[in-house]
CSV table of C-alpha atoms in Angstrom, one decimal:
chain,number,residue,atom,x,y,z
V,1,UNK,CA,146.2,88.5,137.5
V,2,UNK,CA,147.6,92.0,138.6
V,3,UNK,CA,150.8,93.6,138.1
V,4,UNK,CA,152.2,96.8,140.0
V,5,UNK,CA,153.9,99.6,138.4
V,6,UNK,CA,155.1,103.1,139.4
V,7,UNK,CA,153.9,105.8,137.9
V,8,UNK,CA,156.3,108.8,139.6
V,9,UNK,CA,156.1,111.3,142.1
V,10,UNK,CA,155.1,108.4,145.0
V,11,UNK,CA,152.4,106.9,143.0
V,12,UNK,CA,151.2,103.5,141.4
V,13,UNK,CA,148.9,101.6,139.5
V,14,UNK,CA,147.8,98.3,139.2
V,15,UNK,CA,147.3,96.4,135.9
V,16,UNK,CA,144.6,94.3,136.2
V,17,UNK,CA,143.7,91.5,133.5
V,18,UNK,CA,140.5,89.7,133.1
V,19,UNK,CA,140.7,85.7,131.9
V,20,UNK,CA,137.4,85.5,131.3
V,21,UNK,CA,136.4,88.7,129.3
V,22,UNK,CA,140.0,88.8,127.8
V,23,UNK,CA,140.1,92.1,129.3
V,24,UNK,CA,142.5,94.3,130.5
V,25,UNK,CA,142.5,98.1,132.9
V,26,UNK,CA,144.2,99.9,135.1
V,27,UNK,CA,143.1,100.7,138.7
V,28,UNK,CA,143.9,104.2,139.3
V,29,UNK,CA,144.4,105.1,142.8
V,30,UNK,CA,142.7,107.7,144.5
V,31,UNK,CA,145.1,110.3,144.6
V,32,UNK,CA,146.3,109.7,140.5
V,33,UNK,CA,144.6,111.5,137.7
V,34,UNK,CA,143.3,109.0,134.8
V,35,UNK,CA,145.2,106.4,132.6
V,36,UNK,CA,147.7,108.7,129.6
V,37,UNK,CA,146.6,111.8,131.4
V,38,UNK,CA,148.9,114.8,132.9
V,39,UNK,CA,149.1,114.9,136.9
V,40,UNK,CA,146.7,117.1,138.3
V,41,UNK,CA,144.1,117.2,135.1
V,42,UNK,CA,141.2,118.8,136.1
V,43,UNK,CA,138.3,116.4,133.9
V,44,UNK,CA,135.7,114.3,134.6
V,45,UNK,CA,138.0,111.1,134.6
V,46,UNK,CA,140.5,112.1,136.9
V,47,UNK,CA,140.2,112.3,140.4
V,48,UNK,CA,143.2,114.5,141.3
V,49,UNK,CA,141.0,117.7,142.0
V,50,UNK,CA,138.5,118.8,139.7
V,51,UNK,CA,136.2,115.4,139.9
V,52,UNK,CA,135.4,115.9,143.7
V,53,UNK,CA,132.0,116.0,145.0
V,54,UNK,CA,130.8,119.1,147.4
V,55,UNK,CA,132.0,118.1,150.3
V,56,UNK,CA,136.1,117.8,148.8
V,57,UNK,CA,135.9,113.9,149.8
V,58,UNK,CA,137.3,112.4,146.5
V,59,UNK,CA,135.5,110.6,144.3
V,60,UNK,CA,135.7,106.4,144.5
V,61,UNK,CA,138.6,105.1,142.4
V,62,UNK,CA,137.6,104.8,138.8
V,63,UNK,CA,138.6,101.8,135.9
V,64,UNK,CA,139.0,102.5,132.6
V,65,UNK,CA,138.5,99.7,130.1
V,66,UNK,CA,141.3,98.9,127.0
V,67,UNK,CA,141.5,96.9,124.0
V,68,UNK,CA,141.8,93.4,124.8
V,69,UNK,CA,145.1,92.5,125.0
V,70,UNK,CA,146.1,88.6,124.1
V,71,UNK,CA,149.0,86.7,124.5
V,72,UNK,CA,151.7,85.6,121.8
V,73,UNK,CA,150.0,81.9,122.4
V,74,UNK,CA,146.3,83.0,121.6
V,75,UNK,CA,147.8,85.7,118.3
V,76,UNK,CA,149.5,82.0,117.0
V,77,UNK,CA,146.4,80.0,117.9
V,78,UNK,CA,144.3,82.6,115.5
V,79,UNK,CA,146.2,82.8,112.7
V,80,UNK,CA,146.4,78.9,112.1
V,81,UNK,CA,142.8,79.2,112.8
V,82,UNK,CA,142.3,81.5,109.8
V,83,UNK,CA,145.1,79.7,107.6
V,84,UNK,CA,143.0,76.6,108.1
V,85,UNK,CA,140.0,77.9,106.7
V,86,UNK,CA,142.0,80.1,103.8
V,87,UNK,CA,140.4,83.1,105.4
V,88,UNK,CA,143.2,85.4,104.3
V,89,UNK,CA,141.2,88.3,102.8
V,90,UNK,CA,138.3,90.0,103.3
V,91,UNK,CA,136.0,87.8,100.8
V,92,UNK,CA,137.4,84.6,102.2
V,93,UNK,CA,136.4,84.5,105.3
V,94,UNK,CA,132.6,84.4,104.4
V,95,UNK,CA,133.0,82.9,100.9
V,96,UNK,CA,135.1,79.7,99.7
V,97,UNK,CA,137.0,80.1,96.8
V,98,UNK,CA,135.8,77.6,94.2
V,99,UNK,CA,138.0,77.2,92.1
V,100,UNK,CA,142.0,77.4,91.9
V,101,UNK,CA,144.4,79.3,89.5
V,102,UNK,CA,145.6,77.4,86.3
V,103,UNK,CA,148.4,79.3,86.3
V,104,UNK,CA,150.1,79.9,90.0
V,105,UNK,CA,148.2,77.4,91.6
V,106,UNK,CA,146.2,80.1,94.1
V,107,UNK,CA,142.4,80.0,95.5
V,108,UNK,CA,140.1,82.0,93.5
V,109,UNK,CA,136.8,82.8,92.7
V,110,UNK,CA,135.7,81.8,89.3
V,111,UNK,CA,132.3,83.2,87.4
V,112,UNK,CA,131.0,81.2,84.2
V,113,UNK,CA,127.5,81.9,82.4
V,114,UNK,CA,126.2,80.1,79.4
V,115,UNK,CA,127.6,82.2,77.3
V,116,UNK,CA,130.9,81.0,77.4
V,117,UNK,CA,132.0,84.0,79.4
V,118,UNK,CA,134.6,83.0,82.4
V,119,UNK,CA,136.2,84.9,85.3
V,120,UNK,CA,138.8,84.7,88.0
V,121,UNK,CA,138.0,86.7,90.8
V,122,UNK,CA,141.3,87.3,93.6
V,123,UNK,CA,138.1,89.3,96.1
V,124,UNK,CA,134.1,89.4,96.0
V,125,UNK,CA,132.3,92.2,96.2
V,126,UNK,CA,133.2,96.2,95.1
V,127,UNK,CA,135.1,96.5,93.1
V,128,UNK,CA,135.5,93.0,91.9
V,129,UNK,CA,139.7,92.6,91.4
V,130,UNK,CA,139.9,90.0,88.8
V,131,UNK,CA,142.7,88.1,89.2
V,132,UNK,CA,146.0,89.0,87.1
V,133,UNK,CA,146.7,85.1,85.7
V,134,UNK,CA,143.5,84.8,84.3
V,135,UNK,CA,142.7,88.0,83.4
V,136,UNK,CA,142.0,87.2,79.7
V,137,UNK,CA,139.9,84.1,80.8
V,138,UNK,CA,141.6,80.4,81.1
V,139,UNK,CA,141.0,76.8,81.9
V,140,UNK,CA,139.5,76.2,85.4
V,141,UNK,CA,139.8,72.9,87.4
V,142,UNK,CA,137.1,70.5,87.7
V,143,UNK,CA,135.3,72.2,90.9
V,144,UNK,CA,135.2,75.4,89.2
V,145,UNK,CA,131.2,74.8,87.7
V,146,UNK,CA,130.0,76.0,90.9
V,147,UNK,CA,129.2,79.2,91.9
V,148,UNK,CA,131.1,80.8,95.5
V,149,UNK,CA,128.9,79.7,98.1
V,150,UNK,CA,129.1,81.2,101.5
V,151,UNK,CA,130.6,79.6,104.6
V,152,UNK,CA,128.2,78.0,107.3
V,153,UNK,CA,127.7,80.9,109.8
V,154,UNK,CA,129.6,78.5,112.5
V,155,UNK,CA,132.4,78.3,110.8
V,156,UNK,CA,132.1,82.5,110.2
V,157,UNK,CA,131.7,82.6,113.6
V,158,UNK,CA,135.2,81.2,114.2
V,159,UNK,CA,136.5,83.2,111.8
V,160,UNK,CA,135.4,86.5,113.0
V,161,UNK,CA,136.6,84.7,116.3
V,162,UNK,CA,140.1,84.8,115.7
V,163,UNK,CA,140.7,87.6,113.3
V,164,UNK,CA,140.1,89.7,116.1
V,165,UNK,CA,143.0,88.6,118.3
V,166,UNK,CA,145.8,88.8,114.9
V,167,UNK,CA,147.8,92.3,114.7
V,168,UNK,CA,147.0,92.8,111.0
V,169,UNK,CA,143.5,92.8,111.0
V,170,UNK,CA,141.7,91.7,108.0
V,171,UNK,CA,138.3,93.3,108.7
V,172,UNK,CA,137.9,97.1,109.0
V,173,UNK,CA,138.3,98.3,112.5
V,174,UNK,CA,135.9,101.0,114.2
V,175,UNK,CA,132.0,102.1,113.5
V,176,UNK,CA,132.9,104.7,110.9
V,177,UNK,CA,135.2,102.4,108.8
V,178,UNK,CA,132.7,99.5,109.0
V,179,UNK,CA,129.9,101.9,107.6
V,180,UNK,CA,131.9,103.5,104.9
V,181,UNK,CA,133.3,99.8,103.6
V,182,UNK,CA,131.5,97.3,101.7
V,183,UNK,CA,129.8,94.6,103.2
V,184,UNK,CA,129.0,91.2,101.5
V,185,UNK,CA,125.8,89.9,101.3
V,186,UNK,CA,124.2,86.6,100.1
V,187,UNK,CA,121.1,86.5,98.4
V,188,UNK,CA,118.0,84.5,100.4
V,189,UNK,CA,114.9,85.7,97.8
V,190,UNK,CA,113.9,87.5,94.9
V,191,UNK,CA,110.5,88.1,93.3
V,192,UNK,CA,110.4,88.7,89.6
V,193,UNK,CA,107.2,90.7,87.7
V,194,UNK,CA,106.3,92.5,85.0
V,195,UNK,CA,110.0,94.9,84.7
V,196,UNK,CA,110.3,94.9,89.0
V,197,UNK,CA,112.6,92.6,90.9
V,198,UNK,CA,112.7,92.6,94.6
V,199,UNK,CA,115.5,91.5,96.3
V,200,UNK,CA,116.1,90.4,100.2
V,201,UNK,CA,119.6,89.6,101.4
V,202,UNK,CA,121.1,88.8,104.4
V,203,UNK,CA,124.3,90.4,105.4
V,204,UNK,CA,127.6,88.0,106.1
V,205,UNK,CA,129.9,90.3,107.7
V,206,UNK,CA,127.6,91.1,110.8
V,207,UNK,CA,126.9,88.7,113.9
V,208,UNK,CA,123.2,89.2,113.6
V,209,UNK,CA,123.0,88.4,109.4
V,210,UNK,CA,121.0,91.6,109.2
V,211,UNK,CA,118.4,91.5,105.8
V,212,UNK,CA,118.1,94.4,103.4
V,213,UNK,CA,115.6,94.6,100.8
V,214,UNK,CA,116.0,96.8,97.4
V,215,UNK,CA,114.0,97.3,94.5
V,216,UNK,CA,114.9,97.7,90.5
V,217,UNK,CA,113.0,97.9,87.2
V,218,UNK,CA,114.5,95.5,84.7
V,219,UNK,CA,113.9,93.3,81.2
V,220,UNK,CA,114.8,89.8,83.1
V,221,UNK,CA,115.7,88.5,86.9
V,222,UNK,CA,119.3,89.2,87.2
V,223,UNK,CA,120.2,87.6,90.4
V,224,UNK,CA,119.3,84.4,92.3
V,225,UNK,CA,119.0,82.8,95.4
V,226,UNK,CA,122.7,82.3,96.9
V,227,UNK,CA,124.3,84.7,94.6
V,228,UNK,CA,126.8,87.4,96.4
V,229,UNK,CA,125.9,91.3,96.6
V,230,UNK,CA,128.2,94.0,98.0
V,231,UNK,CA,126.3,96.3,100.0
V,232,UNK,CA,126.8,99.5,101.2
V,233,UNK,CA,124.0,101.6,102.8
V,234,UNK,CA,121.6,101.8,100.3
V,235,UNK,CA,123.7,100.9,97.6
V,236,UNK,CA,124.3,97.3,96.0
V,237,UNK,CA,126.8,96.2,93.7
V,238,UNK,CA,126.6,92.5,91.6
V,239,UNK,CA,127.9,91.0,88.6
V,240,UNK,CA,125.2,90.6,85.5
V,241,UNK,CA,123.9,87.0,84.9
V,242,UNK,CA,125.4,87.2,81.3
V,243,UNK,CA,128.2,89.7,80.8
V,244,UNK,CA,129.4,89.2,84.1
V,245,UNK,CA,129.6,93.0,84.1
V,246,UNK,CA,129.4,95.2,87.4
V,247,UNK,CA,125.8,96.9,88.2
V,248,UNK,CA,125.8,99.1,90.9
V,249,UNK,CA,122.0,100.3,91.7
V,250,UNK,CA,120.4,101.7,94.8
V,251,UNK,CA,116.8,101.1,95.6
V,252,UNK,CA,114.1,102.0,93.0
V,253,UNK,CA,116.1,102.2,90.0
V,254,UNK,CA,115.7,101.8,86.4
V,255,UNK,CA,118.0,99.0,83.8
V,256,UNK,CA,115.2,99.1,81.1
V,257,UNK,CA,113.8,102.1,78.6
V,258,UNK,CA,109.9,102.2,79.3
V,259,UNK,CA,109.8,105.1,77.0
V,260,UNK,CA,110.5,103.2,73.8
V,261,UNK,CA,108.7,100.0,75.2
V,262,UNK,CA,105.3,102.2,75.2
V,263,UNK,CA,106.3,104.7,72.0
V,264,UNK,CA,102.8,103.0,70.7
V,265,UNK,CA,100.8,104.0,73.5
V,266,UNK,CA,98.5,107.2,73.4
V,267,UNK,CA,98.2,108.4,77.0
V,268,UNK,CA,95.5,110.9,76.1
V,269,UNK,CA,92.8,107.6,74.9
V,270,UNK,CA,90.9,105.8,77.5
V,271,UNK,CA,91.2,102.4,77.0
V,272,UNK,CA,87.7,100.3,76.9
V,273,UNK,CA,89.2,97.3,79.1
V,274,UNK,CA,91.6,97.2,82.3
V,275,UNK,CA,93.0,93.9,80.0
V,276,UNK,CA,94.6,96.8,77.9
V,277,UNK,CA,97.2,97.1,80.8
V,278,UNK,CA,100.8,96.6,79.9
V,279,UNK,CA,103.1,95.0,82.3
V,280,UNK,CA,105.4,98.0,82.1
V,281,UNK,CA,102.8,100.0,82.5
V,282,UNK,CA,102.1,98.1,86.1
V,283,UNK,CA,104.8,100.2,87.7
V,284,UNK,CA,102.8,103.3,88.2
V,285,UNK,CA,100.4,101.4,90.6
V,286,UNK,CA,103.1,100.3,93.2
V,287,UNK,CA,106.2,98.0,93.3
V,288,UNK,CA,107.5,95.3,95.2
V,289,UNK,CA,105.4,93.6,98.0
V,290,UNK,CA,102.2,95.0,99.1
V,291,UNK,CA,103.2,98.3,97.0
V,292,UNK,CA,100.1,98.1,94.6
V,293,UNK,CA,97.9,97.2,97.7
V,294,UNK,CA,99.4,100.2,99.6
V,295,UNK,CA,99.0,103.0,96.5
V,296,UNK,CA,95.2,102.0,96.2
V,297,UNK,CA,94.7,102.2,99.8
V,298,UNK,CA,95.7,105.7,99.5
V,299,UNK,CA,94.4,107.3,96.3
V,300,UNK,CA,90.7,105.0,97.0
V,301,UNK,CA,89.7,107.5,99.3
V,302,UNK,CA,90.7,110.5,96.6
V,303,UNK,CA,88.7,108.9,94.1
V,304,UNK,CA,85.0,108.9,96.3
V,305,UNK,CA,86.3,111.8,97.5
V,306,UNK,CA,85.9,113.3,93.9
V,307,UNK,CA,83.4,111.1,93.1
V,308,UNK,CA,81.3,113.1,96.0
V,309,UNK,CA,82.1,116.4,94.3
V,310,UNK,CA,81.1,114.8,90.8
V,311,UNK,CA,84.2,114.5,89.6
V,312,UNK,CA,84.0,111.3,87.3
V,313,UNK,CA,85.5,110.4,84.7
V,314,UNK,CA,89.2,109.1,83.3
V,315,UNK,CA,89.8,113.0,82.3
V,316,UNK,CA,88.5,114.4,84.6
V,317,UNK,CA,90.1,112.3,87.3
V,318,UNK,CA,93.6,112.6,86.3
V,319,UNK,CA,93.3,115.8,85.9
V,320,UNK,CA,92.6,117.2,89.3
V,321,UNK,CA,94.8,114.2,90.5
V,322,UNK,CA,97.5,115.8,88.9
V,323,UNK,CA,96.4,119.5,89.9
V,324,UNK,CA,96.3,118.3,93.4
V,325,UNK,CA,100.1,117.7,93.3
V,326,UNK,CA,99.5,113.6,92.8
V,327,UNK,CA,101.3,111.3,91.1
V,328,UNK,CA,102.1,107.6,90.3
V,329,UNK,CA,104.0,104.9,92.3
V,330,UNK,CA,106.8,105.7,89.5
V,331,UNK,CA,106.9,109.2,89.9
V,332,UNK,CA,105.3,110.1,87.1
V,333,UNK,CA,101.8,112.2,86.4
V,334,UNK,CA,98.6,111.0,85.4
V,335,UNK,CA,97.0,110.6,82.1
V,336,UNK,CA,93.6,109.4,81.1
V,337,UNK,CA,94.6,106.3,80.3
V,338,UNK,CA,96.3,105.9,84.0
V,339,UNK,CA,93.2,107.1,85.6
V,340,UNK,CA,91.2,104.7,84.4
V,341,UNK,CA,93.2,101.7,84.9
V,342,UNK,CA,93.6,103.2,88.7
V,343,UNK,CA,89.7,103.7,88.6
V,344,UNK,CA,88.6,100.1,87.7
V,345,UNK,CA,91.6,98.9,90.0
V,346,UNK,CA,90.3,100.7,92.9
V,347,UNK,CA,86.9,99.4,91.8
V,348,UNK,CA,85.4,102.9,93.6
V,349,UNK,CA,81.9,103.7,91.5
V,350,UNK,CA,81.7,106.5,88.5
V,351,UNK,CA,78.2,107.2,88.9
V,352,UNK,CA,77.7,110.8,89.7
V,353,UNK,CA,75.3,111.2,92.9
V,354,UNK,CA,71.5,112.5,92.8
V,355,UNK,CA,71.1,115.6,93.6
V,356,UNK,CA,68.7,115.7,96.4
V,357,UNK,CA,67.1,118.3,98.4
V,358,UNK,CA,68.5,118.9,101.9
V,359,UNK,CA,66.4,117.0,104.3
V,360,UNK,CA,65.7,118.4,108.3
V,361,UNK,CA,67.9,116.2,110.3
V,362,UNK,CA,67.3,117.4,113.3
V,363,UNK,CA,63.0,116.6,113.4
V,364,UNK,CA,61.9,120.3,113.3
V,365,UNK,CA,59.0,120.9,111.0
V,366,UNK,CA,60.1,123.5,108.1
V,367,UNK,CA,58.3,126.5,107.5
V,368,UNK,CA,56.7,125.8,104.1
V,369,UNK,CA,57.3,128.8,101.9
V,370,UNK,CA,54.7,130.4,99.4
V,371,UNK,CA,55.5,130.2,96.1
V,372,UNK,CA,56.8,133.1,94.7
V,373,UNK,CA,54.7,134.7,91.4
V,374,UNK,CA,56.9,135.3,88.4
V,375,UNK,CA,59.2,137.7,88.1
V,376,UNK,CA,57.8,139.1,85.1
V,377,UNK,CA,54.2,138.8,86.4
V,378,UNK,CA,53.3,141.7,88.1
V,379,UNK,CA,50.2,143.2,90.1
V,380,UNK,CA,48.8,146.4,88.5
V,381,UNK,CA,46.6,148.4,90.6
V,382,UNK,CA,42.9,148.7,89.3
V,383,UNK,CA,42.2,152.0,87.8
V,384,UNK,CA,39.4,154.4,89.7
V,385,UNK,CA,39.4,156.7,86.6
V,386,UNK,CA,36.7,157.6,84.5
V,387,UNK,CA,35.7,155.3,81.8
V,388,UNK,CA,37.9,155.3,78.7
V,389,UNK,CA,39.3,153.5,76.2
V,390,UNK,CA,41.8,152.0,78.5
V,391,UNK,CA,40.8,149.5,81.0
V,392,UNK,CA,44.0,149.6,82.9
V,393,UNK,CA,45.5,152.5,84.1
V,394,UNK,CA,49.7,152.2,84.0
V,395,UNK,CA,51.4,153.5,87.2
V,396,UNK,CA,53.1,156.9,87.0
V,397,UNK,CA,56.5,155.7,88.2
V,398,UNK,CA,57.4,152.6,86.5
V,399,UNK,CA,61.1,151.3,87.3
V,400,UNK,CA,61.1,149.5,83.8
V,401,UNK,CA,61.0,151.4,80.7
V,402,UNK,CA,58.2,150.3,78.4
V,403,UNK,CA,57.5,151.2,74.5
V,404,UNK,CA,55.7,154.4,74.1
V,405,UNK,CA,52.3,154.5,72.8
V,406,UNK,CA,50.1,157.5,71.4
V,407,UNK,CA,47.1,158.1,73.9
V,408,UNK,CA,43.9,157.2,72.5
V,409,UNK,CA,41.4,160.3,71.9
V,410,UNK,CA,37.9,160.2,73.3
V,411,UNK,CA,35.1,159.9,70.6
V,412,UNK,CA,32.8,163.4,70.3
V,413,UNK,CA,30.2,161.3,68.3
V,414,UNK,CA,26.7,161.0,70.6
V,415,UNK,CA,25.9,158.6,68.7
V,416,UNK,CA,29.2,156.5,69.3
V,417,UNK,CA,28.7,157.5,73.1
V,418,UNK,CA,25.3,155.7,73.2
V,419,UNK,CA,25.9,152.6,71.2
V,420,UNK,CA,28.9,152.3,74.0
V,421,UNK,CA,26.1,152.6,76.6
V,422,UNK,CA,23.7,150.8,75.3
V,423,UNK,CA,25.6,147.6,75.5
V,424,UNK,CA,25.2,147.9,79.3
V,425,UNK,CA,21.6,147.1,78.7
V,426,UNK,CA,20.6,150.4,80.9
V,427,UNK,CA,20.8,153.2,78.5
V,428,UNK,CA,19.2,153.8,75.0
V,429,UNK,CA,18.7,156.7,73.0
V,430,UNK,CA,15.9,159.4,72.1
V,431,UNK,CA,15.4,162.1,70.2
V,432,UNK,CA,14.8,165.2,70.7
V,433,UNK,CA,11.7,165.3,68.7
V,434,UNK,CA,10.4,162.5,70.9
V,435,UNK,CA,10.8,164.3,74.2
């Protein structure tokens, strides 16, 4: 389908209009700048002048793509779509209301726990508009023990269908409002263990039902499977199971006080048995799935690490693993009693190697070396003196200083003289009478 129209100064375009990709552009001639802009603009788009190759042969004609533009017939068409499914807010086209207003008679979303509490709802999701009837709580009808469920992703795919084609839009419109609004999201799974929940949900407002996953630390499972979260980025928003309260968390926070649940707890013992564990004390070896697999992956290779270096021990352990700028899955630094529950976890050995002399890898023969004397045994030189008292003779320059000691005298007595000799067997005495 194509329609002519004159532009000015002896020029024209021609509306063209696609059936089949509901599609409409203009087909700009050669000699007309681009759709909305001035004649004779110079930019890449146009083709009155400035986008011309080298050789000042203009450039081919150009088409320019618009919003879809639909008929009067298709706008009516979508909105009895959308008033046939009571999608007339944001939350109801991905949610059915489940219950109706004892009081004006409207769809609403109604939220009960065993508690006795009960709320009306007008919109799911941030920031939870109760509805103004009901605001002090009231009698529901008799579908209202359900919780919201979402719509079957046909029907949401009709929906999103014809919302598209209305003038008042119901969803935001454009990448940057779509990221900066909130998007509701159904729960599909949740683990619950020892203070952690994990949470996957699947996103209703997007074509391809992208998942998300977050993690929290809290005293009991606060959501389940087919309950509604608002999500934006990485932050999620839900009502509590039993004050029907808002909590708004992002990934890896807290909702209970670990602090006074271990107040009893002496970091600074070493327990005798890895059944000592708390299960609050579980979150400083990992959370969520595969997160205690994946923290003693990583610190394993620490621990023979220091094992190699003789480093053994609960103490000693968390102590270079927090002077090595290491700390828990939560954040927080080690303490004996950590260590060794990460030690008998990891199961890596505390048994400090031998200390073995270094062996010749390479085949060679080593040059045996002689053993060294003492340090205090020393070689004197023999003395080449004359006989006397001493039978060593001390060197003159000594480089230790020794106690001094009087030198002995030399005996005048012949008699003394001989009795000395005559123990050699070669000498005896005679007198001068005798000779």
């Amino acid at each position: 389908m194509e329609f002519d129209r004159n532009s000015g100064e002896g020029t024209s375009e021609r509306r063209i209009f696609d059936p089949i990709y509901c599609n409409e552009y203009w087909h700009i001639g050669a000699k007309l700048t681009g759709h909305n802009h001035y004649p004779g603009c110079n930019c890449g788009w146009c083709l009155g002048g400035g986008n011309q190759n080298g050789g000042g042969v203009p450039a081919a004609p150009v088409t320019k793509p618009l919003r879809p533009v639909y008929s009067e017939y298709e706008k009516h068409q979508a909105t009895q779509t959308l008033k046939g499914y009571g999608a007339t807010s944001y939350s109801r086209c991905f949610v059915n209301p489940n219950a109706s207003c004892p009081v004006c008679g409207q769809p609403v979303y109604f939220y009960a726990n065993q508690h006795g509490s009960r709320v009306f709802f007008d919109e799911l999701g941030k920031p939870w508009a109760k509805h103004p009837c009901t605001d002090n709580g009231g009698a529901a009808s008799g579908s209202a023990r359900l919780r919201p469920s979402s719509r079957k992703l046909a029907d949401i795919k009709k929906i999103l269908g014809a919302e598209q084609k209305i003038d008042q839009r119901i969803l935001p419109v454009g990448r940057k409002a779509r990221r900066n609004s909130w998007n509701l999201a159904v729960v599909v799974e949740v683990q619950f263990a020892d203070f952690g929940m994990e949470v996957q949900v699947e996103d209703l407002s997007t074509e391809n039902h992208q998942k998300y996953r977050f993690f929290i630390y809290c005293d009991q499972p606060l959501l389940a499977e087919g309950d509604l979260v608002s999500r934006r980025r990485e932050t999620f928003s839900f009502l509590h199971p039993s004050s029907l309260e808002e909590i708004e968390v992002v990934n890896g926070d807290r909702l209970v006080d670990f602090e006074a649940l271990e107040k009893d707890i002496d970091p600074s013992i070493v327990p005798l048995v890895v059944s000592e564990l708390m299960p609050s004390e579980r979150r400083h070896f990992g959370s969520g799935s595969g997160g205690t697999a994946k923290i003693l992956g990583t610190l394993r290779s620490v621990l023979k690490d220091f094992a190699k270096k003789r480093i053994v021990g609960a103490k000693l352990v968390s102590h270079y693993l927090n002077e090595t700028g290491r700390v828990t899955a939560d954040g927080s630094p080690w303490t004996p009693r950590l260590a060794f529950f990460l030690i008998a976890l990891s199961g890596v050995s505390q048994e400090k190697p031998d200390r073995q002399k270094k062996r010749n890898t390479g085949g060679k023969l080593q040059k045996a070396r002689r053993p060294q004397p003492h340090a205090r045994a020393k070689k004197h030189p023999r003395s080449s003196g004359p006989l006397s008292g001493n039978s060593v003779s001390q060197p003159a320059n000594k480089t230790h200083k020794r106690r001094s000691e009087p030198a002995p005298r030399l005996s005048t007595d012949v008699d003394e003289w001989a009795r000395m000799l005559s123990r050699l067997g070669r000498v005896s005495r005679m007198d001068d009478e005798g000779l």
